[in-house]
Short mmCIF file of C-alpha atoms in Angstrom, two decimals:
data_model
loop_
_atom_site.label_atom_id
_atom_site.label_comp_id
_atom_site.label_asym_id
_atom_site.label_seq_id
_atom_site.Cartn_x
_atom_site.Cartn_y
_atom_site.Cartn_z
CA MET C 1 126.92 194.14 88.51
CA GLN C 2 125.57 196.01 85.49
CA GLY C 3 123.22 198.93 86.08
CA ASP C 4 122.50 201.30 88.95
CA ALA C 5 121.98 199.42 92.22
CA ASP C 6 120.57 202.54 93.90
CA ARG C 7 117.80 202.87 91.31
CA ALA C 8 116.93 199.20 90.90
CA ASP C 9 114.23 197.42 92.86
CA ASP C 10 114.40 194.51 90.42
CA VAL C 11 117.53 192.42 89.92
CA ILE C 12 118.12 189.84 87.20
CA VAL C 13 120.58 187.21 88.44
CA PHE C 14 122.48 185.29 85.75
CA LEU C 15 123.69 181.85 86.83
CA PRO C 16 126.62 180.23 84.98
CA PRO C 17 126.16 177.39 82.49
CA ALA C 18 128.00 174.09 82.76
CA GLY C 19 131.68 174.24 81.91
CA SER C 20 131.79 178.01 81.65
CA ILE C 21 131.91 181.36 83.43
CA THR C 22 129.42 184.23 83.48
CA SER C 23 131.09 186.62 81.01
CA PRO C 24 129.07 185.34 78.00
CA TYR C 25 126.02 186.95 79.65
CA PHE C 26 127.62 190.42 79.85
CA PRO C 27 126.42 191.54 76.39
CA VAL C 28 122.84 190.56 77.30
CA GLY C 29 123.07 192.46 80.60
CA ALA C 30 124.36 195.53 78.77
CA LEU C 31 121.16 195.63 76.69
CA LEU C 32 118.82 195.68 79.70
CA PRO C 33 117.28 198.92 81.04
CA ASP C 34 119.42 200.87 83.51
CA THR C 35 116.73 200.41 86.15
CA LEU C 36 117.07 196.61 85.94
CA LEU C 37 120.24 195.61 87.72
CA ALA C 38 122.06 192.62 86.25
CA VAL C 39 124.12 190.50 88.66
CA HIS C 40 126.43 187.77 87.41
CA CYS C 41 127.16 184.97 89.90
CA GLU C 42 130.54 183.42 89.22
CA THR C 43 131.27 179.83 90.17
CA PRO C 44 133.97 179.75 92.85
CA GLY C 45 137.19 178.25 91.53
CA ARG C 46 137.05 179.82 88.08
CA GLY C 47 137.08 183.16 86.31
CA ARG C 48 137.08 186.09 88.73
CA LEU C 49 137.00 183.64 91.68
CA ALA C 50 139.78 181.34 90.46
CA ALA C 51 141.49 181.38 93.87
CA ALA C 52 138.34 180.31 95.74
CA GLU C 53 137.43 176.74 96.59
CA SER C 54 135.11 175.12 94.05
CA PRO C 55 131.64 174.10 95.31
CA GLY C 56 131.09 170.41 95.90
CA SER C 57 127.43 170.40 94.90
CA VAL C 58 124.63 172.42 93.33
CA HIS C 59 123.18 172.94 96.80
CA GLU C 60 126.48 174.24 98.18
CA ALA C 61 126.82 176.78 95.38
CA ALA C 62 123.20 177.94 95.80
CA ASP C 63 123.67 178.34 99.57
CA ARG C 64 126.67 180.59 99.03
CA TRP C 65 125.01 182.75 96.39
CA ALA C 66 121.77 183.08 98.39
CA THR C 67 123.70 184.45 101.37
CA GLU C 68 125.78 186.83 99.28
CA LEU C 69 122.82 188.17 97.28
CA ALA C 70 120.66 188.76 100.35
CA GLU C 71 123.50 190.61 102.09
CA ALA C 72 124.54 192.70 99.08
CA LEU C 73 121.04 193.64 97.85
CA PRO C 74 118.55 193.40 100.73
CA GLY C 75 114.87 193.86 100.00
CA ARG C 76 115.15 193.54 96.23
CA ARG C 77 112.94 191.54 93.88
CA PHE C 78 115.15 188.86 92.33
CA HIS C 79 114.60 187.35 88.90
CA PHE C 80 116.71 184.25 88.39
CA PHE C 81 117.96 183.32 84.92
CA GLY C 82 119.79 180.02 84.63
CA HIS C 83 121.08 178.37 81.49
CA SER C 84 122.17 174.71 81.33
CA LEU C 85 123.42 173.73 84.82
CA GLY C 86 122.57 177.30 85.80
CA ALA C 87 118.89 176.36 85.57
CA LEU C 88 119.31 174.11 88.61
CA TYR C 89 121.12 176.91 90.44
CA ALA C 90 118.27 179.29 89.58
CA TYR C 91 115.64 176.82 90.78
CA GLU C 92 117.47 176.18 94.06
CA LEU C 93 117.95 179.92 94.65
CA SER C 94 114.25 180.53 94.09
CA LEU C 95 113.45 177.92 96.76
CA ARG C 96 115.87 179.50 99.22
CA PHE C 97 114.48 182.99 98.75
CA GLU C 98 110.95 181.73 99.18
CA ASP C 99 112.03 180.03 102.40
CA GLY C 100 112.87 183.33 104.04
CA ALA C 101 116.09 184.91 102.77
CA GLY C 102 114.51 188.35 103.25
CA CYS C 103 114.18 189.00 99.52
CA GLU C 104 111.58 188.07 96.95
CA ALA C 105 111.95 185.49 94.20
CA ALA C 106 109.93 187.41 91.61
CA SER C 107 110.44 185.11 88.60
CA LEU C 108 112.33 182.03 87.47
CA SER C 109 113.61 181.86 83.89
CA VAL C 110 114.95 178.47 82.85
CA SER C 111 117.07 178.18 79.71
CA GLY C 112 118.49 175.22 77.82
CA ALA C 113 117.94 172.63 80.55
CA ARG C 114 115.68 169.72 81.30
CA GLU C 115 113.77 169.54 84.55
CA PRO C 116 115.28 168.63 87.95
CA GLY C 117 115.62 164.88 88.36
CA SER C 118 116.13 164.16 84.67
CA THR C 119 119.14 162.11 83.58
CA PRO C 120 121.98 164.30 82.22
CA ARG C 121 123.16 163.70 78.67
CA SER C 122 126.77 163.26 79.71
CA LEU C 123 128.22 162.07 76.41
CA LEU C 124 126.85 165.05 74.52
CA ALA C 125 128.05 167.42 77.21
CA THR C 126 131.55 165.96 77.20
CA ALA C 127 131.80 166.47 73.47
CA PHE C 128 130.48 170.01 73.83
CA ALA C 129 133.19 170.84 76.39
CA ALA C 130 135.72 171.17 73.58
CA LEU C 131 133.95 174.36 72.52
CA ARG C 132 134.39 175.96 75.94
CA THR C 133 137.85 177.24 76.77
CA PRO C 134 137.02 180.79 77.94
CA ASP C 135 139.69 183.41 78.58
CA ARG C 136 142.14 181.34 76.48
CA GLN C 137 142.80 178.96 79.35
CA ASP C 138 143.66 175.79 77.46
CA GLY C 139 141.73 172.89 78.92
CA ALA C 140 139.86 175.02 81.46
CA GLY C 141 136.50 174.40 79.82
CA GLU C 142 137.00 170.63 79.89
CA GLN C 143 138.08 170.67 83.56
CA TRP C 144 135.14 172.81 84.57
CA MET C 145 132.79 170.67 82.54
CA ASP C 146 134.01 167.54 84.32
CA ARG C 147 133.28 169.11 87.70
CA ASP C 148 129.90 170.42 86.60
CA LEU C 149 128.88 167.09 85.11
CA ARG C 150 129.69 165.43 88.41
CA MET C 151 127.57 167.94 90.32
CA ARG C 152 124.76 167.54 87.79
CA GLY C 153 124.90 163.75 88.08
CA GLU C 154 124.91 163.84 91.89
CA TYR C 155 122.17 166.44 92.16
CA ARG C 156 119.02 165.31 93.94
CA THR C 157 115.75 167.19 94.13
CA ALA C 158 112.77 167.01 96.46
CA HIS C 159 110.56 168.01 93.49
CA ARG C 160 109.29 171.08 95.33
CA ALA C 161 107.34 173.64 93.36
CA VAL C 162 108.24 177.32 93.56
CA ARG C 163 105.64 180.08 93.82
CA ALA C 164 107.44 182.33 91.35
CA PRO C 165 106.22 182.77 87.78
CA LEU C 166 108.08 180.48 85.39
CA ALA C 167 109.40 181.25 81.91
CA LEU C 168 111.19 178.78 79.63
CA LEU C 169 113.76 179.81 77.01
CA SER C 170 115.28 177.49 74.44
CA GLY C 171 117.18 177.34 71.18
CA THR C 172 115.07 175.73 68.48
CA SER C 173 117.79 173.16 67.68
CA ASP C 174 119.23 172.58 71.16
CA PRO C 175 120.28 168.89 71.40
CA PHE C 176 120.57 168.97 75.20
CA ALA C 177 117.11 170.30 76.07
CA ARG C 178 114.59 170.27 73.28
CA PRO C 179 111.77 172.82 73.60
CA THR C 180 109.16 170.09 74.00
CA GLU C 181 111.20 168.47 76.79
CA MET C 182 111.44 171.72 78.70
CA GLU C 183 107.66 171.82 79.11
CA ARG C 184 108.14 169.39 82.03
CA TRP C 185 109.43 172.31 84.09
CA LYS C 186 105.82 173.45 84.47
CA ARG C 187 105.45 170.85 87.23
CA PHE C 188 107.94 172.83 89.30
CA THR C 189 105.89 175.98 89.84
CA ASN C 190 102.60 176.76 91.54
CA GLY C 191 102.74 180.24 90.07
CA PRO C 192 101.85 181.51 86.60
CA PHE C 193 103.45 179.87 83.57
CA LEU C 194 104.67 182.77 81.44
CA GLY C 195 105.38 180.76 78.32
CA LEU C 196 108.01 178.94 76.28
CA PHE C 197 110.15 181.35 74.27
CA THR C 198 112.24 179.87 71.47
CA PHE C 199 115.12 181.48 69.60
CA PRO C 200 117.00 180.46 66.45
CA GLY C 201 120.06 178.39 67.23
CA GLY C 202 121.35 175.58 69.38
CA HIS C 203 122.39 175.29 73.00
CA ASP C 204 124.14 178.68 73.17
CA TYR C 205 121.44 180.55 71.25
CA TYR C 206 121.85 183.59 73.53
CA LEU C 207 125.28 184.36 72.05
CA SER C 208 123.79 185.29 68.68
CA GLY C 209 120.32 186.35 69.87
CA ARG C 210 121.31 188.84 72.56
CA GLU C 211 118.84 191.56 71.64
CA ALA C 212 115.89 189.15 71.53
CA VAL C 213 116.88 187.54 74.83
CA ALA C 214 117.29 190.94 76.52
CA ARG C 215 113.86 192.03 75.28
CA THR C 216 112.28 188.83 76.57
CA ILE C 217 113.89 189.18 80.00
CA THR C 218 112.74 192.79 80.23
CA ARG C 219 109.16 191.81 79.41
CA ILE C 220 109.22 188.98 81.95
CA VAL C 221 110.31 191.42 84.66
CA ASP C 222 107.68 193.97 83.60
CA HIS C 223 105.00 191.30 83.62
CA SER C 224 105.90 190.25 87.16
CA ARG C 225 105.33 193.83 88.31
CA HIS C 226 102.21 194.56 86.24
CA PRO C 227 100.60 191.25 85.22
CA GLU C 228 97.28 192.98 84.56
CA ARG C 229 98.57 195.26 81.81
CA ILE C 230 101.86 193.95 80.41
CA ALA C 231 101.50 191.52 77.52
CA LEU C 232 104.29 189.03 77.09
CA PRO C 233 105.88 188.71 73.64
CA GLU C 234 104.54 186.13 71.20
#
């Protein structure tokens, strides 16, 4: 966690991208206001949870995180941010919280991912895995990517729409999820569409655009609390 849990009614939950861990999000979380708690969900079987059993599916991972979040931070307003495979985690968590986890799914921010039910671009992702060997664990990124690609390929959706406001974030030159393709996510919410926010860069645009991403997340959270007076960024 980053921030003061005792002061925070709103929690931004970062979900891990394919083939990686959550530490790349830490610099973004550090730039958020102290009153906005940042929680980083680690995938079991890697990083801080290396000794834990890896999830067998997107649904299994979302079930675990939903239980842990509701127990650790009861009554909070949760804002889910998912990049790459993390977008599916964020979507599934929003559904679970709207189905009665005792907490509110206040917004869903989807980053660098096409909509549920789309066919994964496996060849591109396999090539991209070579760039992901976090914590100097040789080959770890490739192994994690293999597992995540399997979960992504086996994932099935009921095409349910969430009630939470939806925001889309994308790198302008992302080969995995082009900004125009991400517009299809709008079919997955019955709530307000907050906009498509683009940033210079490719799939991992948030590594070089941390300040801009943190500002956008902050405005999304503010808008969810005061939609009548908070203007979203252009």
